[in-house]
XYZ file of C-alpha atoms in Angstrom:
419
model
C -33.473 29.970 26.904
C -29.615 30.669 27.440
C -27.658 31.037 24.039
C -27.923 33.221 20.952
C -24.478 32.196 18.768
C -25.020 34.897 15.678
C -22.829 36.312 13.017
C -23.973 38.510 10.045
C -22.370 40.491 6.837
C -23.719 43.478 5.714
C -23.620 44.797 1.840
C -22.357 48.099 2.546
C -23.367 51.140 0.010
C -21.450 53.839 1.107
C -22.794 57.753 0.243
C -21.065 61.047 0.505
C -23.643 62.706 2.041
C -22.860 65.423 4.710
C -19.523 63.743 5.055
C -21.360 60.930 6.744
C -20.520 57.218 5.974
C -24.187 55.997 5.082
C -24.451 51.775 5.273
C -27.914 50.635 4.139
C -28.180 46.559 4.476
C -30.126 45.760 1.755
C -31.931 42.745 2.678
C -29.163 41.194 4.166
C -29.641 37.354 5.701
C -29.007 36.325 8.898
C -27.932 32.562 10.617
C -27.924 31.740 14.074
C -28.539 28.972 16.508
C -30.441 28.729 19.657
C -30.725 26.953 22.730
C -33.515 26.696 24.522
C -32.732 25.048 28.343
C -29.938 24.189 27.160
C -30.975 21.813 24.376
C -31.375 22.416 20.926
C -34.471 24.462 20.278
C -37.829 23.742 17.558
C -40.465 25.873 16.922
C -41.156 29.816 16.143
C -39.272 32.153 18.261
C -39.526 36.221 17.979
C -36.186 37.736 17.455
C -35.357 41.474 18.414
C -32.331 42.983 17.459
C -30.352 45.905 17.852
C -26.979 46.608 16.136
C -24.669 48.539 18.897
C -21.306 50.323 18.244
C -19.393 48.296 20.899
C -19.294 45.239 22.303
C -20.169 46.091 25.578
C -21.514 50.001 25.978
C -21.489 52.161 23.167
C -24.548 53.617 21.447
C -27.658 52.204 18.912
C -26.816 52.519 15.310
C -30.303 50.975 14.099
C -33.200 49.455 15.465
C -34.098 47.833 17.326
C -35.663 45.588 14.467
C -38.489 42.499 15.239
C -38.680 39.208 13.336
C -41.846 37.820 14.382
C -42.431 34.031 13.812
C -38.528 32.809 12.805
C -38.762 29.222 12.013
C -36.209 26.959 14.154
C -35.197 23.761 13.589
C -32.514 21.487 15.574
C -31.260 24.782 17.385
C -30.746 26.343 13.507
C -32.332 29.093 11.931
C -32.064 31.698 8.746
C -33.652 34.848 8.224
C -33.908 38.201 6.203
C -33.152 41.273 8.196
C -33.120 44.858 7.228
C -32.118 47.906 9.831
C -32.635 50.310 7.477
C -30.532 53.345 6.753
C -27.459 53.735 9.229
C -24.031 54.733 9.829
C -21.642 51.974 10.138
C -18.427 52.932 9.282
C -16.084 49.785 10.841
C -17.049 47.270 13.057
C -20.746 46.920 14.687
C -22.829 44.543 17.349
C -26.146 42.820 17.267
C -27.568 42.566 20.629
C -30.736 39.876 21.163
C -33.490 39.624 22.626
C -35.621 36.114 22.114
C -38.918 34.833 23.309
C -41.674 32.373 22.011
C -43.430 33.388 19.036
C -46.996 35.379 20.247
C -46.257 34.955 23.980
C -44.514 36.088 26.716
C -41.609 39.007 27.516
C -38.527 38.967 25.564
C -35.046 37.707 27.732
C -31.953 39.828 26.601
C -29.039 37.331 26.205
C -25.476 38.438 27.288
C -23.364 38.677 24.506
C -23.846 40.591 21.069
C -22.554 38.883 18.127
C -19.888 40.947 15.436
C -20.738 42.395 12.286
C -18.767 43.292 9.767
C -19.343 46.101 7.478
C -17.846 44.400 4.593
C -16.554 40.526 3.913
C -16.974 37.879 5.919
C -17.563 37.420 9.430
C -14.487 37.035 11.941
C -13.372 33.521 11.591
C -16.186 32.402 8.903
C -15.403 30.128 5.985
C -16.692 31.267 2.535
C -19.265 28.718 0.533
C -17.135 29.166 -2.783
C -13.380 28.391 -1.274
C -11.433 29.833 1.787
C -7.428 31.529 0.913
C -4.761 32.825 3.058
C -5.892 31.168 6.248
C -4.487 32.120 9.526
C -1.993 29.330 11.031
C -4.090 27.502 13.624
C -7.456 27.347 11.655
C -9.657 24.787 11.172
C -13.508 23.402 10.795
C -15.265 21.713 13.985
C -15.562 21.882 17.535
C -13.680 23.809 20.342
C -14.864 22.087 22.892
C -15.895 18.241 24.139
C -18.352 17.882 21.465
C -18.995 15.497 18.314
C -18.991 17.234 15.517
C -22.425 16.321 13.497
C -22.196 16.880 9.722
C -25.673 17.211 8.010
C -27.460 16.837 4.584
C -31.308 17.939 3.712
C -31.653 18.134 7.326
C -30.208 14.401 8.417
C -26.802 13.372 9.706
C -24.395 12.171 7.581
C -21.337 12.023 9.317
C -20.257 11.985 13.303
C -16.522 12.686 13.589
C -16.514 11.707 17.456
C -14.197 13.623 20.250
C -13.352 9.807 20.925
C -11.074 9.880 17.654
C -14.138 8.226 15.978
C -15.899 8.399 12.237
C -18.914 7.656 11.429
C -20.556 7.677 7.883
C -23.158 5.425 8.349
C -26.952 5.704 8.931
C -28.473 4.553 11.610
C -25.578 5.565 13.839
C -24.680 2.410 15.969
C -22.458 3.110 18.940
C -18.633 2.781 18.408
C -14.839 2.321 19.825
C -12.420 5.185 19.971
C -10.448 5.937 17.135
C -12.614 3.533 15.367
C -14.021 3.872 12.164
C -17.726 2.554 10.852
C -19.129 3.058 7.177
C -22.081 2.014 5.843
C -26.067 1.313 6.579
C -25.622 0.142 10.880
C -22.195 0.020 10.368
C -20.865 -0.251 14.154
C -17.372 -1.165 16.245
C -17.245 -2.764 19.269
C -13.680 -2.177 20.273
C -10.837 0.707 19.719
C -9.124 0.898 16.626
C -11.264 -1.249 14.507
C -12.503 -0.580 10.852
C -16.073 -1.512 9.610
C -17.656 -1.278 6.547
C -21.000 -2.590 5.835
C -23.190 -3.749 8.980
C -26.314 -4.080 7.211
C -29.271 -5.826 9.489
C -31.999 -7.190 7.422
C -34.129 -10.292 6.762
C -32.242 -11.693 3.916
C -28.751 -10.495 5.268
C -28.803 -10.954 8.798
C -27.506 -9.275 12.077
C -24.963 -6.472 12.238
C -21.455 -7.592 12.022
C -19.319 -6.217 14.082
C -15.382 -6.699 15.293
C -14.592 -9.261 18.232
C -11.255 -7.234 19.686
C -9.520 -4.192 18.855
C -7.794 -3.136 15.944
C -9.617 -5.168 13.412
C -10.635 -4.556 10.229
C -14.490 -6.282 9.170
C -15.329 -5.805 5.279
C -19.456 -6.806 4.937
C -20.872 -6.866 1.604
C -23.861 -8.733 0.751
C -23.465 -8.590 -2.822
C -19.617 -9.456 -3.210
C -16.320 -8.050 -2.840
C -14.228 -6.512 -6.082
C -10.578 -5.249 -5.733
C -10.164 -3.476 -8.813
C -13.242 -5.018 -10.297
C -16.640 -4.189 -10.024
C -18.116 -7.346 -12.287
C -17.904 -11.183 -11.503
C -14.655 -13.591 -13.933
C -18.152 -13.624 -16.927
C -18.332 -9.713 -16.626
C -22.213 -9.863 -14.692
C -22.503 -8.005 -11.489
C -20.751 -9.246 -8.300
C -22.294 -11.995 -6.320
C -21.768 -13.000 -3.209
C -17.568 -13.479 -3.502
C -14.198 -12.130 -3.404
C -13.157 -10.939 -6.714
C -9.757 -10.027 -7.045
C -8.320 -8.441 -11.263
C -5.967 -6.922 -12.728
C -6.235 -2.891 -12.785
C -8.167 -1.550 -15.675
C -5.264 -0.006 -16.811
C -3.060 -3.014 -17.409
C -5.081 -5.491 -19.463
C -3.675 -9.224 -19.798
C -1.670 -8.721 -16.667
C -2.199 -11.499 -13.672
C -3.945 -10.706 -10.455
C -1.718 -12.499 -8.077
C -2.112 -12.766 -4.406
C 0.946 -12.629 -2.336
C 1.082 -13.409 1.587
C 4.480 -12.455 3.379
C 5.856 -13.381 7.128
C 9.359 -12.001 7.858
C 11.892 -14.228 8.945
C 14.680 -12.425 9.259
C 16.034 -8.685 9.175
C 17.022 -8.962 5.653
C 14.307 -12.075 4.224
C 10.764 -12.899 3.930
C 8.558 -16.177 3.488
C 5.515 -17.033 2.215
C 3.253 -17.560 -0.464
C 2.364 -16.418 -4.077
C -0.953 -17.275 -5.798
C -1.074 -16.671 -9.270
C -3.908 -16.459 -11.564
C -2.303 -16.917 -15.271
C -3.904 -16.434 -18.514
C -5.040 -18.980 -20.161
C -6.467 -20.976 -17.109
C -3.664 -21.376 -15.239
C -3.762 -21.711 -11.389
C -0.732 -21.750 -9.683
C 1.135 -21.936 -5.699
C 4.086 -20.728 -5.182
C 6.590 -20.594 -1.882
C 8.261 -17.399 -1.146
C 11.673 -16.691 -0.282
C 12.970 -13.239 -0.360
C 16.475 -12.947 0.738
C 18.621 -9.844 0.373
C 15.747 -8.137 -1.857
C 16.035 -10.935 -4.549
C 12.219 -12.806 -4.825
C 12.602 -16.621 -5.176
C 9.157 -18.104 -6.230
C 9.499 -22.263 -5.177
C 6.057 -24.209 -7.197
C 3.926 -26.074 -4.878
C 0.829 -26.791 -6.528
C -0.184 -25.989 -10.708
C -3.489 -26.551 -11.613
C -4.730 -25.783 -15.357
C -7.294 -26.937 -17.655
C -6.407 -26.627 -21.274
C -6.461 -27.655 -24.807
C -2.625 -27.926 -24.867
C -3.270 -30.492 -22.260
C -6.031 -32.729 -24.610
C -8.970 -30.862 -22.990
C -8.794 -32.013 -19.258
C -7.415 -30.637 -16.103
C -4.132 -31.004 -14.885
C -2.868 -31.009 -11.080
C 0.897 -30.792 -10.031
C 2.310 -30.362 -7.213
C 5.835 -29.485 -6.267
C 6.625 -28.739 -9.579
C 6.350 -31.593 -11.323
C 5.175 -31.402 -15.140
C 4.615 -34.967 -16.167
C 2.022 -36.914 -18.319
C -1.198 -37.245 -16.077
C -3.454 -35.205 -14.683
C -2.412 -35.283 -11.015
C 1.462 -35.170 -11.012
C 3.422 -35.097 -8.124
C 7.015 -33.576 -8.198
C 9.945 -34.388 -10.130
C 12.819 -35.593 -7.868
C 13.480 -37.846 -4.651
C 12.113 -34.494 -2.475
C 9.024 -34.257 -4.507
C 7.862 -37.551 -5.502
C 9.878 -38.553 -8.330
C 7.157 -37.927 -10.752
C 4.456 -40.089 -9.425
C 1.063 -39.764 -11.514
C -2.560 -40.589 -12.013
C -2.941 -41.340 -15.666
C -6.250 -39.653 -17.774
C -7.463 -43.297 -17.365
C -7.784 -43.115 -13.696
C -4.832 -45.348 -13.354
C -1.815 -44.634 -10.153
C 1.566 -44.874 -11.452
C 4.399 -45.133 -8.969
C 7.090 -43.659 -9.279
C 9.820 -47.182 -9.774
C 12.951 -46.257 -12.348
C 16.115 -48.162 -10.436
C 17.496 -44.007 -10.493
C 15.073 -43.765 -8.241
C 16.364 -45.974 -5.635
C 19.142 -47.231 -3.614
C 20.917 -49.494 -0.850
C 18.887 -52.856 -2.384
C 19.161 -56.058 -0.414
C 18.041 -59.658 -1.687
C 14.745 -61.275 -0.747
C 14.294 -64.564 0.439
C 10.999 -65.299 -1.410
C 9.907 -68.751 0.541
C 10.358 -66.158 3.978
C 8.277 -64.173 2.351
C 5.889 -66.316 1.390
C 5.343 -67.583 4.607
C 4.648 -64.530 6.639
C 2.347 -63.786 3.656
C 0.109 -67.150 4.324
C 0.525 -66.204 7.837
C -0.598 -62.573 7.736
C -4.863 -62.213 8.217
C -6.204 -60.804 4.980
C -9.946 -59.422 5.823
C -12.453 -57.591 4.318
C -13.896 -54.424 6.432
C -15.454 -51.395 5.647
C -13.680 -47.178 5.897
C -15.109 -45.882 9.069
C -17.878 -43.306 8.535
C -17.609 -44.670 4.428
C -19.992 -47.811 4.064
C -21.001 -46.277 0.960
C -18.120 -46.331 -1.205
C -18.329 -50.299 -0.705
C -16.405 -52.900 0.745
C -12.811 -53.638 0.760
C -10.291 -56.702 1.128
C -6.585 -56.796 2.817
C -4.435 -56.590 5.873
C -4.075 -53.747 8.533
C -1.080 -51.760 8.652
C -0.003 -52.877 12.234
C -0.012 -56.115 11.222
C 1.615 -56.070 7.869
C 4.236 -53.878 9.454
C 4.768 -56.575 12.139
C 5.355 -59.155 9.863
C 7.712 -57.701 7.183
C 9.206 -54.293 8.435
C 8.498 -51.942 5.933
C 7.205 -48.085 5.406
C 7.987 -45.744 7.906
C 4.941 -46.204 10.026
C 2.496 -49.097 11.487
C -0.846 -47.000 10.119
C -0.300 -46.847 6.299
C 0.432 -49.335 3.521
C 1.905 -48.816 0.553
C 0.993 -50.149 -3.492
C 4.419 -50.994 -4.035
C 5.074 -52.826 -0.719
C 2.303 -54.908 -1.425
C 2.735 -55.102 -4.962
C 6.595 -56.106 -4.315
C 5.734 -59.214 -1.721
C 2.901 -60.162 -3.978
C 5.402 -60.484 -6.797
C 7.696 -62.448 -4.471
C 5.428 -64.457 -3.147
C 4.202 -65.540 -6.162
């Protein structure tokens, strides 16, 4: 048994009485912590104290007093003391004594503990707000030693002299100047963020980050960003939600990812949720502050649109319901009709440098080319199909921009010729 740490207030009455300053601590409590070989000590201890006039010397202004049978738990302790009529006209010193409740000798420890005749304790922080604090304060640890936060008698947060934090329960080991909230919430690695970490049948193992400085997000029942309900107002499920803040109702939630190019411009790309059911991808180009927002991909299912979806890409607004752009960068406008028809892109604007055909040359290398029928690797089941191979038809008539891919209106064009 090695360490008393103790600091009391007394509720000072003071008398007139023969010119004497009269204290009487009426009831008073007192809080202290004890070691017990050097660990934390449990169990019921007797206390003897006796309030000095010094620090080290002096003489006995009370007691001493007994408390026989203090409750200790985790090294912490309260009790009520009273030492009776005394003088105590400024400052005054408990010294302890300590042994095991019912047994034993008591052990003097070596240092008595201040108390103040009136306010607070030297360097205590009041329960109903602290004021005028002395430069240099603060709440925690002096030495190389977590500080262990505590709530009906369980931890609740470790703040770690590592530079971590942990709110979590149970406490899983983590990184320096990591961070881990949440039910076995753990980090691996320095620097990292975790939330979450629950271990369960239904969920799984803990989660926890693969390198330092990462940032892991675990939530079983869904993620919200400034939502806590699922797109038909129910309770999350197991997604990424992202809405518009309460506070701005009909605005878009959009979703914006960023790479700098330069010192003065940005790329990337905008996602954009839009009233209505509107879905649409944008590239990003920010140059000199001004946002340019380039459409590479509209999706939206409406009634202004005869009930069924519509796909675009690059921009292109056109009749079907998969367009594809709207100039000779974009595909000219190229569409699959409601029908389920393809529809090439063909207007003579379109198209340039033509050359004449001769249709009998054609015609030839047609009878000449081998026309098979074969099945798509790995795709027996969507049946099977008839025609030539791209080597070969690009072998025989030179066209497309590569010997693996055929196009409709190559074929469509020597068809017509060759007929």
């Amino acid at each position: 048994m090695n360490r008393l740490t103790v600091c009391v207030a007394l509720a000072v009455a003071l008398g007139t009485g023969m010119g004497a300053s009269i204290a009487h601590a009426d009831g008073f409590t007192y809080h202290g912590s004890l070691q017990d070989a050097g660990e934390p000590a449990n169990g019921r201890y007797d206390l003897q104290l006796t309030l000095y006039s010094a620090q080290d010397g002096g003489h006995v202004l009370a007691g001493p007093v007994t408390l026989y049978g203090v409750d200790v738990k985790d090294g912490n302790f309260s009790t009520s003391v009273d030492f009776g009529p005394m003088s105590l006209a400024t400052q005054g010193w408990v010294g302890v004594a300590v042994k095991s409740a019912g047994g034993g000798s008591f052990v003097a420890l070596d240092a008595r503990s201040p108390v103040a005749p009136d306010g607070g304790c030297p360097g205590s922080w009041a329960l109903d707000g602290n004021a005028g604090n002395p430069s240099g304060s603060y709440l925690g640890t002096s030495d190389a030693t977590d500080l262990v936060v505590k709530s009906n008698g369980g931890t609740v947060a470790i703040f770690g002299t590592n530079g971590s934090s942990r709110l979590s329960f149970p406490y899983a080991a983590v990184g320096a100047y990591s961070t881990a909230i949440g039910y076995n919430a753990g980090t691996n690695f320095e620097g990292s963020i975790v939330t979450g970490g629950r271990n369960d049948a239904t969920f799984g193992t803990n989660i926890r980050d693969t390198g330092p400085n990462q940032v892991i997000l675990v939530a079983q029942n869904g993620v919200g960003i400034n939502t806590s309900h699922a797109p038909d107002n129910n309770a999350l499920r197991d997604e990424l939600t992202i809405a518009p803040s309460a506070h701005l109702p009909g605005a878009n939630a959009d979703l914006t990812f960023e790479t700098s190019t330069t010192a003065t411009g940005y790329n990337g790309f905008n996602f954009s949720a839009i009233p209505g059911g509107y879905f649409q991808l944008n590239g990003l180009h920010d140059d000199n502050n001004v946002l340019t927002y380039h459409s590479l991909m509209y999706i939206n299912y409406s009634t202004a649109f005869g009930g069924y979806g519509v796909f675009q890409f690059n921009g292109a607004n056109g009749p079907g319901v998969f367009n594809v752009g709207h100039n000779a960068q974009t595909g000219n406008g190229a569409y699959l009709t409601a029908g389920g028809v393809w529809t090439n892109a063909s207007s003579r604007s379109f198209k340039e440098a033509f050359q004449k055909v001769d249709t009998v040359d054609v015609l030839g290398k047609l009878v000449a080319l081998p026309v098979q029928t074969w099945f798509y690797k790995g795709s027996h089941g969507e049946g099977r199909h008839m025609g030539p191979v791209a080597e070969e038809f690009a072998a025989a008539f030179g066209l497309g921009s590569d010997e693996t891919h055929i196009t409709t209106v190559d074929e469509s064009g020597i068809a017509f010729a060759a007929i």
